[in-house]
Coordinates of C-alpha atoms in Angstrom, one line a residue:
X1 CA 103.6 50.1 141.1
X2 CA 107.5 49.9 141.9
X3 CA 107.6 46.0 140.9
X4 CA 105.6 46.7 137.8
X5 CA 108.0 49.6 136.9
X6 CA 105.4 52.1 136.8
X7 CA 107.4 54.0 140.0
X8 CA 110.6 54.0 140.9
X9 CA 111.7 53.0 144.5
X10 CA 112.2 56.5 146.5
X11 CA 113.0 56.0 150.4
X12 CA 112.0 59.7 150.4
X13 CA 108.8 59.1 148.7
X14 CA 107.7 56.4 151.1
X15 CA 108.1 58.1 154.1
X16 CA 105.5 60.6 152.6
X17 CA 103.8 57.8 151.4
X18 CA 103.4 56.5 155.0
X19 CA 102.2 60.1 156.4
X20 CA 99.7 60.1 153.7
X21 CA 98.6 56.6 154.9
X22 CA 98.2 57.7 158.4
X23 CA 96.0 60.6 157.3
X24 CA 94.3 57.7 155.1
X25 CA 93.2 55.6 158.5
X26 CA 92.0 58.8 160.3
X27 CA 90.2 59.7 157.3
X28 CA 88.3 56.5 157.5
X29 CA 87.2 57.1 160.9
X30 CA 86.2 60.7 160.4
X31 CA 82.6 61.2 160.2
X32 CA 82.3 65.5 159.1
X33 CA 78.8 66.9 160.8
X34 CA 76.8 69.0 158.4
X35 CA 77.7 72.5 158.1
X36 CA 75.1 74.9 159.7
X37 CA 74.8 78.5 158.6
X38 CA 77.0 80.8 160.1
X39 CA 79.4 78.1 161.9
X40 CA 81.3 80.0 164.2
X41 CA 84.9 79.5 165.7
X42 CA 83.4 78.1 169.1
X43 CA 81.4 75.4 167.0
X44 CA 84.6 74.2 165.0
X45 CA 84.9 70.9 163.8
X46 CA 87.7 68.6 164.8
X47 CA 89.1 67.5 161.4
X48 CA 91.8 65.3 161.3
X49 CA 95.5 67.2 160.6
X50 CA 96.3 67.3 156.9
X51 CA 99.7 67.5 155.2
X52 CA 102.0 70.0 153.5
X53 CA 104.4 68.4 151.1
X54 CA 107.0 70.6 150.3
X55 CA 110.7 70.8 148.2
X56 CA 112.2 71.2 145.4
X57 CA 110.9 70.3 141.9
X58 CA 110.4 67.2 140.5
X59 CA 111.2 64.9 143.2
X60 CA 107.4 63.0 143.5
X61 CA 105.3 65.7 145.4
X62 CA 102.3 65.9 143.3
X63 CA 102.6 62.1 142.2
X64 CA 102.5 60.9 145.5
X65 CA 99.3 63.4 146.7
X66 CA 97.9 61.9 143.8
X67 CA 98.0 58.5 144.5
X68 CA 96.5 59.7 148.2
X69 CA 93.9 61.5 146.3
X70 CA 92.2 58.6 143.9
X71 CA 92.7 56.3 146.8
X72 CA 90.5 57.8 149.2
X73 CA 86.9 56.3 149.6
X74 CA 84.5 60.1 149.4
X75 CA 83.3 61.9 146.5
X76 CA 83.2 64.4 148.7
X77 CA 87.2 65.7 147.5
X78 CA 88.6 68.0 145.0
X79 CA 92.1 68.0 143.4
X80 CA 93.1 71.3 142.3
X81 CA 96.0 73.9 140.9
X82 CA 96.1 76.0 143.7
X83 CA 96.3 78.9 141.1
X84 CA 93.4 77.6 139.3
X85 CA 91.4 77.4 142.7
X86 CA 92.5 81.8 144.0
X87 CA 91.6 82.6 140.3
X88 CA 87.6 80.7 141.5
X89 CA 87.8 82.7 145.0
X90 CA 88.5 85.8 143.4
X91 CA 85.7 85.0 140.7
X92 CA 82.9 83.6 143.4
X93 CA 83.8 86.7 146.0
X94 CA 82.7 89.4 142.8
X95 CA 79.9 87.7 142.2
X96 CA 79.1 87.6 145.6
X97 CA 79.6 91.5 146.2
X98 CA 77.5 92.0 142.7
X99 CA 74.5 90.0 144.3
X100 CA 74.7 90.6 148.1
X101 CA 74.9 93.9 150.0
X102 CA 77.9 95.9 150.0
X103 CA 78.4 95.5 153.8
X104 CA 77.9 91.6 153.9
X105 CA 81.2 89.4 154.1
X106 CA 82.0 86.8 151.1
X107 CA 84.4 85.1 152.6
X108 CA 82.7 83.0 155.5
X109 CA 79.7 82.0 153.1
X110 CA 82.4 80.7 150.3
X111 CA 84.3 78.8 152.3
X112 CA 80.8 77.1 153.6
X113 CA 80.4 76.3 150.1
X114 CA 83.5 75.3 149.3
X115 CA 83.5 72.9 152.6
X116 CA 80.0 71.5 151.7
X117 CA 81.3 70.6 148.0
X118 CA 84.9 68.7 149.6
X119 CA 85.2 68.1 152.7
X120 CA 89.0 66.9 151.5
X121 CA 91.0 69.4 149.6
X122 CA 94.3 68.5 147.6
X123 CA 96.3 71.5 145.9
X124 CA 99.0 71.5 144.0
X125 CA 101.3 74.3 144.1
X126 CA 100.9 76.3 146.5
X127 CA 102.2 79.7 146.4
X128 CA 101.4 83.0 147.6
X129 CA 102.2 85.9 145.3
X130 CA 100.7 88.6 145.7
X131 CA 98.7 90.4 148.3
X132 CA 95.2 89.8 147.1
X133 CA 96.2 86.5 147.7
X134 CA 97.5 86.7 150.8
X135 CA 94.3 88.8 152.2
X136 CA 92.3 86.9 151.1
X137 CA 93.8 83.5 151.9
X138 CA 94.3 84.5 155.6
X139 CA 90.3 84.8 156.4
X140 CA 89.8 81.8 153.5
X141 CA 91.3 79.1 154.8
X142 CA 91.0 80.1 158.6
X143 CA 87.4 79.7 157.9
X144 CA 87.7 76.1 155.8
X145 CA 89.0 74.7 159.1
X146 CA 86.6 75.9 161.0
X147 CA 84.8 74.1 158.9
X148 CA 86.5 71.1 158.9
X149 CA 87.8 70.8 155.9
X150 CA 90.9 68.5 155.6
X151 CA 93.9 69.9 153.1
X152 CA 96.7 68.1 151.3
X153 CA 99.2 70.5 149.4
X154 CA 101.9 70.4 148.0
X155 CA 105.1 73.0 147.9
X156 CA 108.2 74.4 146.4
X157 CA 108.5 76.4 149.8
X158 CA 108.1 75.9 153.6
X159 CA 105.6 77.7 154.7
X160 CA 107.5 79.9 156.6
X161 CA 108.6 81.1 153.2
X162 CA 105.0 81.8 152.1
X163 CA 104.7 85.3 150.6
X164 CA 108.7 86.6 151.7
X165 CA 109.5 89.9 151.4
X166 CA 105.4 90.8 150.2
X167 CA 103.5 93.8 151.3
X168 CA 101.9 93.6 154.6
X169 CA 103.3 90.0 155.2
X170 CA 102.9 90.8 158.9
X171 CA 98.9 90.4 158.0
X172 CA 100.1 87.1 156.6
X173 CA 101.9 85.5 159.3
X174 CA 98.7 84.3 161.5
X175 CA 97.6 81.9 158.2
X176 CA 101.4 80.3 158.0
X177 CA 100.8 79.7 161.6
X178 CA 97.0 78.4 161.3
X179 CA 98.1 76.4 158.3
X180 CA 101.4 75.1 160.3
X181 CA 98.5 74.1 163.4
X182 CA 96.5 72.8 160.9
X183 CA 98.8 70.1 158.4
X184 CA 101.4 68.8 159.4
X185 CA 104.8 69.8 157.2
X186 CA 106.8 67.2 155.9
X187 CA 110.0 67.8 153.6
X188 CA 110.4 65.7 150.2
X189 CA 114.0 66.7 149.2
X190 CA 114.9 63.2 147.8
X191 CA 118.1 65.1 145.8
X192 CA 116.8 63.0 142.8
X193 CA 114.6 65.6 140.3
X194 CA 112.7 62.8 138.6
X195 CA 111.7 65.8 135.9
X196 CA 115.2 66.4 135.4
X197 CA 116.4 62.8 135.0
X198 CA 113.5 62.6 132.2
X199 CA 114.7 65.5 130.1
X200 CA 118.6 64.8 130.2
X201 CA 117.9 61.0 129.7
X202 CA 115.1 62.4 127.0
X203 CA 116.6 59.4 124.2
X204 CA 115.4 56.2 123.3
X205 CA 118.6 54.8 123.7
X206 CA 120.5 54.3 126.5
X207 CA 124.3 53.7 127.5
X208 CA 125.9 52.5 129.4
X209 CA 123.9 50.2 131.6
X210 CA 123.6 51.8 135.3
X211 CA 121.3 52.4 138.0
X212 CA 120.6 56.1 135.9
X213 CA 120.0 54.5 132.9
X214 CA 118.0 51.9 134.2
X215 CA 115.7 54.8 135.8
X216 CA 115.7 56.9 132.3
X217 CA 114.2 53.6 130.9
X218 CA 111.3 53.5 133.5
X219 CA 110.7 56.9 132.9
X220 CA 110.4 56.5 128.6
X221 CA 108.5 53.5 130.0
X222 CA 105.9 55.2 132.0
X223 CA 105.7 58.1 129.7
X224 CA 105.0 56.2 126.6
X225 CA 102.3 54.1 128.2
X226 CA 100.5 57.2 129.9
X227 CA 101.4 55.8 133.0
X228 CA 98.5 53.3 132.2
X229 CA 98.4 50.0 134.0
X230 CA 100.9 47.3 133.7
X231 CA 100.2 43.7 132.7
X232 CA 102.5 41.9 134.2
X233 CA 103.7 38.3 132.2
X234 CA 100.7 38.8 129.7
X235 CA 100.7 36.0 126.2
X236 CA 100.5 36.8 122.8
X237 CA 99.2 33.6 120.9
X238 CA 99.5 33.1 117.2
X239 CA 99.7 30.0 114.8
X240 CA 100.0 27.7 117.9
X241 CA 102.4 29.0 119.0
X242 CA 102.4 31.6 122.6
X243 CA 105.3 34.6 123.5
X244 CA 105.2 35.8 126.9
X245 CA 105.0 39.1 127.5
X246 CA 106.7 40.2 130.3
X247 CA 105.3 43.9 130.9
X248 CA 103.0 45.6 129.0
X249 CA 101.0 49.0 129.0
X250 CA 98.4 50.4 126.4
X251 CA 100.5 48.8 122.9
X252 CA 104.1 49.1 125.2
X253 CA 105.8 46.1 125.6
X254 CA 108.9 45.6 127.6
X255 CA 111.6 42.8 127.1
X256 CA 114.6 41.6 128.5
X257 CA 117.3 41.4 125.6
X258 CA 117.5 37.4 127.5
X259 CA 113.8 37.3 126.8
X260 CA 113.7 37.5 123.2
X261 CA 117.3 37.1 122.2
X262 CA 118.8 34.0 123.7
X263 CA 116.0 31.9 123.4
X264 CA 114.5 29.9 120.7
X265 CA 112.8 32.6 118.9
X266 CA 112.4 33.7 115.0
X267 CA 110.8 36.3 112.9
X268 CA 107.1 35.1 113.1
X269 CA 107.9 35.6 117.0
X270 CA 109.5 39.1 116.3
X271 CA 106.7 40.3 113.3
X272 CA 103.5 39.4 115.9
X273 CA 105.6 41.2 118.0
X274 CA 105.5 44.2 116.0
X275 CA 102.3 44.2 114.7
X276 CA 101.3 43.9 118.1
X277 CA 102.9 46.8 119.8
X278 CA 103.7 50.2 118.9
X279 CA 106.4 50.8 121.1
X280 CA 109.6 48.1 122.5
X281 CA 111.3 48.7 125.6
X282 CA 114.2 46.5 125.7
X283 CA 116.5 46.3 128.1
X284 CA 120.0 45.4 129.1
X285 CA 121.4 44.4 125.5
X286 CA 125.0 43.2 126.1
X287 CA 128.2 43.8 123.6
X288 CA 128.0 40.3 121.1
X289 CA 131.0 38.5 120.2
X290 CA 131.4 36.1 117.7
X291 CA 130.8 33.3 120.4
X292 CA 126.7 35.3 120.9
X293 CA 126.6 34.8 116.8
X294 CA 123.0 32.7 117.6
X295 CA 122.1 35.5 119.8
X296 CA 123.0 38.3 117.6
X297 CA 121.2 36.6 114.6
X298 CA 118.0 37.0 116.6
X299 CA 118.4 40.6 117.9
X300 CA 119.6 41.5 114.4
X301 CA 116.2 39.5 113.0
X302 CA 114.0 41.3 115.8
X303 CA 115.4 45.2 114.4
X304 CA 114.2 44.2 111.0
X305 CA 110.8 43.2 112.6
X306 CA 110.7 46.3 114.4
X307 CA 112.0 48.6 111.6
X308 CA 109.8 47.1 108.9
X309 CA 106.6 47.8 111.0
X310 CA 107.9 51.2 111.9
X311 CA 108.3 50.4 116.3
X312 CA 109.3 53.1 118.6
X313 CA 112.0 51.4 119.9
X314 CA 113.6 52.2 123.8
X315 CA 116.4 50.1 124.7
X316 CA 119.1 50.4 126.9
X317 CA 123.1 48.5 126.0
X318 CA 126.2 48.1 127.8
X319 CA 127.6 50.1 125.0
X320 CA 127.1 52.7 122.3
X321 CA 125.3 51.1 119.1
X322 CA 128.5 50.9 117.0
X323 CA 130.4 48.9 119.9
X324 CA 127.6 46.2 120.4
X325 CA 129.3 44.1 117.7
X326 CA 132.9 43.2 118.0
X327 CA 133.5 40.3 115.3
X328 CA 135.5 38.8 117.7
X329 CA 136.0 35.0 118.6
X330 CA 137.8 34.0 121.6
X331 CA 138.7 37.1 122.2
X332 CA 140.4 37.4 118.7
X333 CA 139.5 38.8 115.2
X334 CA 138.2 36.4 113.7
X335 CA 140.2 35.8 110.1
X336 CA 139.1 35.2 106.2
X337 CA 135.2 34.8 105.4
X338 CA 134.4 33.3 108.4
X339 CA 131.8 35.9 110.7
X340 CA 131.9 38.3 107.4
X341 CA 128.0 37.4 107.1
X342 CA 127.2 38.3 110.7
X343 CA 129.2 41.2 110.5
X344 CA 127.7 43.0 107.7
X345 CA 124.3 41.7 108.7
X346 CA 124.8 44.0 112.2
X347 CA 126.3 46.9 110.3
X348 CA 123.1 46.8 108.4
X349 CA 121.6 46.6 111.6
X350 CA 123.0 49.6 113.4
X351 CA 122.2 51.6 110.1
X352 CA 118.8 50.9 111.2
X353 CA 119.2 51.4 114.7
X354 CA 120.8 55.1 113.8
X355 CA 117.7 55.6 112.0
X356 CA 115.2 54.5 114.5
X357 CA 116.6 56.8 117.8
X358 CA 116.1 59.6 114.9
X359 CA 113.6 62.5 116.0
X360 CA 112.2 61.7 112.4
X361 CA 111.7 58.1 112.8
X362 CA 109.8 58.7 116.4
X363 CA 107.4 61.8 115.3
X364 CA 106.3 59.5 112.6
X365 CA 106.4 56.3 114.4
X366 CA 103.3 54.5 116.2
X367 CA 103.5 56.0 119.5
X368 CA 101.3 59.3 119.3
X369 CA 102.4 60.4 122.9
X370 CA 105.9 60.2 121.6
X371 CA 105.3 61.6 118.5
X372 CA 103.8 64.3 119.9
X373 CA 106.5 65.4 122.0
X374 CA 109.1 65.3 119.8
X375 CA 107.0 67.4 117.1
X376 CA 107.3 69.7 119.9
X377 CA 111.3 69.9 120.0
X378 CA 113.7 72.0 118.3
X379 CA 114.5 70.9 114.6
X380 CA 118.1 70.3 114.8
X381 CA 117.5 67.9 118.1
X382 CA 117.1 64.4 116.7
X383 CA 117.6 62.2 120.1
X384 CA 115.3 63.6 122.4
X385 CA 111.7 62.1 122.8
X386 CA 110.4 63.4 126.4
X387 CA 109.8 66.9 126.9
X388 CA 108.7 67.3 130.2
X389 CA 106.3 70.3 131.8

């Protein structure tokens, strides 16, 4: 998924990675025995030891569970907001106490229930807010490992922070410790908040070229293709002719400005391209001299393409659009009439450009998961595409 650009290469995220694999391997092993009524401490089951992922925001917690999640081989799971999951409890205990006796306990027969549905549990986000949460959670889960069952969550907080500073937090303190005993707590605080990076990188264009940008463009990538799966040196074929594609995802294509630029390619190349694909990721664009004019004749003919069949176009350029163009030769101006047609053929082609990182150009452009998120911005923002959660 790194190679393929769909992820982006974390050391922080792979040692997590390699916890969750370990839990994987026991998992394999782990045969759970059927729940009896009324399981008691004494008849426990020996689960294998879950995980709590914990840290700040947007550095890979709940992508990484997730990956853990769809890989293992059970149906017998559930993936869940941990708010989502207390707002059930809370529902399943009153209709418990509506349809049992008053004195009869909810708790031990939910979580039997709840154990007998998953025997593997993955929250996101978990938090504990308020007390009903925290009573109830503290007899909930103590019972679910009785059970057996085996829980993945993820964090903002250690769960020695769990419920700080909340009523009757003393009560609390034997389910930190329980859930402590019970997963083992691993920190993901890469100092890299992958949400953030989307939001202030949130253009389609990108400058300069750096490790950042680079990342930015992965993100646009991933986010315009719903993060669907990557072909990897695909072919388009038309009139005899073939255009390798070197990644592409659900009508996104990505390009090398090498790939399409510097090689022998013209507009029927460039116009299959666009009817093709919705949406162009194209990457590393250089400044052109006079000396590139072959090379800038083709990038210039592939905007036109792109333009006339309205493209969402992502690239990144080792300069702003205005500076990709010098006119020079040799390292001079070059003099009289000579370079006068390239040079007002890119001028017409950073008019476009301008045009196409406008908010305008992507909410009515080809890519509905762009589109939609820029109809969701502020009017007066016109270079921002990714609006993040």
């Amino acid at each position: 998924m790194v190679q393929d650009g769909r992820l982006i290469d974390d050391a922080f995220q792979r040692s997590i990675v390699s916890k969750l694999d370990r839990l994987y391997q026991d998992l394999l092993v782990f045969t759970p025995p059927p729940l009896l009524f009324g399981t008691k401490d004494s008849e426990r089951v020996t689960a294998p030891r879950g995980l709590y992922i914990y840290g700040d925001v947007g550095t890979g917690k709940t992508t990484t569970m997730d990956m853990f999640y769809t890989s293992i081989p059970t149906t017998s799971k559930r993936r869940v907001h941990f708010h989502s999951f207390m707002l059930e409890v809370h529902a399943r205990i009153n209709h418990f106490r509506r349809t049992h006796h008053a004195h009869e306990d909810p708790v031990p027969t939910i979580a039997r229930e709840l154990a007998r549905a998953s025997r593997i549990i993955c929250f996101d986000e978990f938090q504990v807010t308020d007390i009903a949460d925290a009573m109830v959670l503290r007899r909930l889960l103590h019972e679910m490992f009785v059970c057996g069952v085996v829980m993945v969550t993820t964090s903002n907080r250690h769960p020695d922070a769990l419920y700080a500073n909340g009523i009757q937090r003393e009560s609390f303190m034997p389910c930190i410790d329980e859930l402590k005993l019970k997963c083992e707590c691993v920190s993901l605080d890469s100092g890299t908040d992958y949400r953030k990076l989307v939001r202030e990188s949130a253009r389609v264009f990108f400058a300069p070229i750096t490790q950042n940008t680079n990342d930015a463009l992965m993100a646009v990538f991933a986010r315009a293709s719903q993060n669907a799966r990557v072909q990897v040196n695909g072919e388009l074929r038309f009139l005899g002719r073939s255009l390798r594609v070197p990644r592409s995802a659900r009508g996104v294509a990505w390009f090398e400005f090498s790939d399409l630029c510097t090689q022998a390619h013209g507009s029927a190349d460039y116009i299959e391209l666009a009817r093709h694909f919705h949406t162009l990721v194209l990457s590393n664009v250089p400044v052109m001299h006079m000396d590139d004019r072959n090379a800038a004749r083709r990038f210039i003919t592939l905007i036109d393409a792109l333009y006339e069949a309205h493209v969402v176009l992502v690239m990144s350029s080792e300069a702003e659009i205005n500076a990709l163009f010098t006119g020079e030769f040799g390292g001079k101006k070059e003099g009289g009439c000579v370079g006068e047609e390239e040079v007002f053929a890119f001028q017409r082609a950073v008019s476009r450009l301008v045009e196409m990182q406008s908010r305008k150009w992507i909410t009515s452009g080809r890519n509905d998961v762009l589109a939609e998120h820029a109809q969701r911005m502020d009017a007066d923002t016109v270079d921002q595409v990714l609006a993040t959660n």
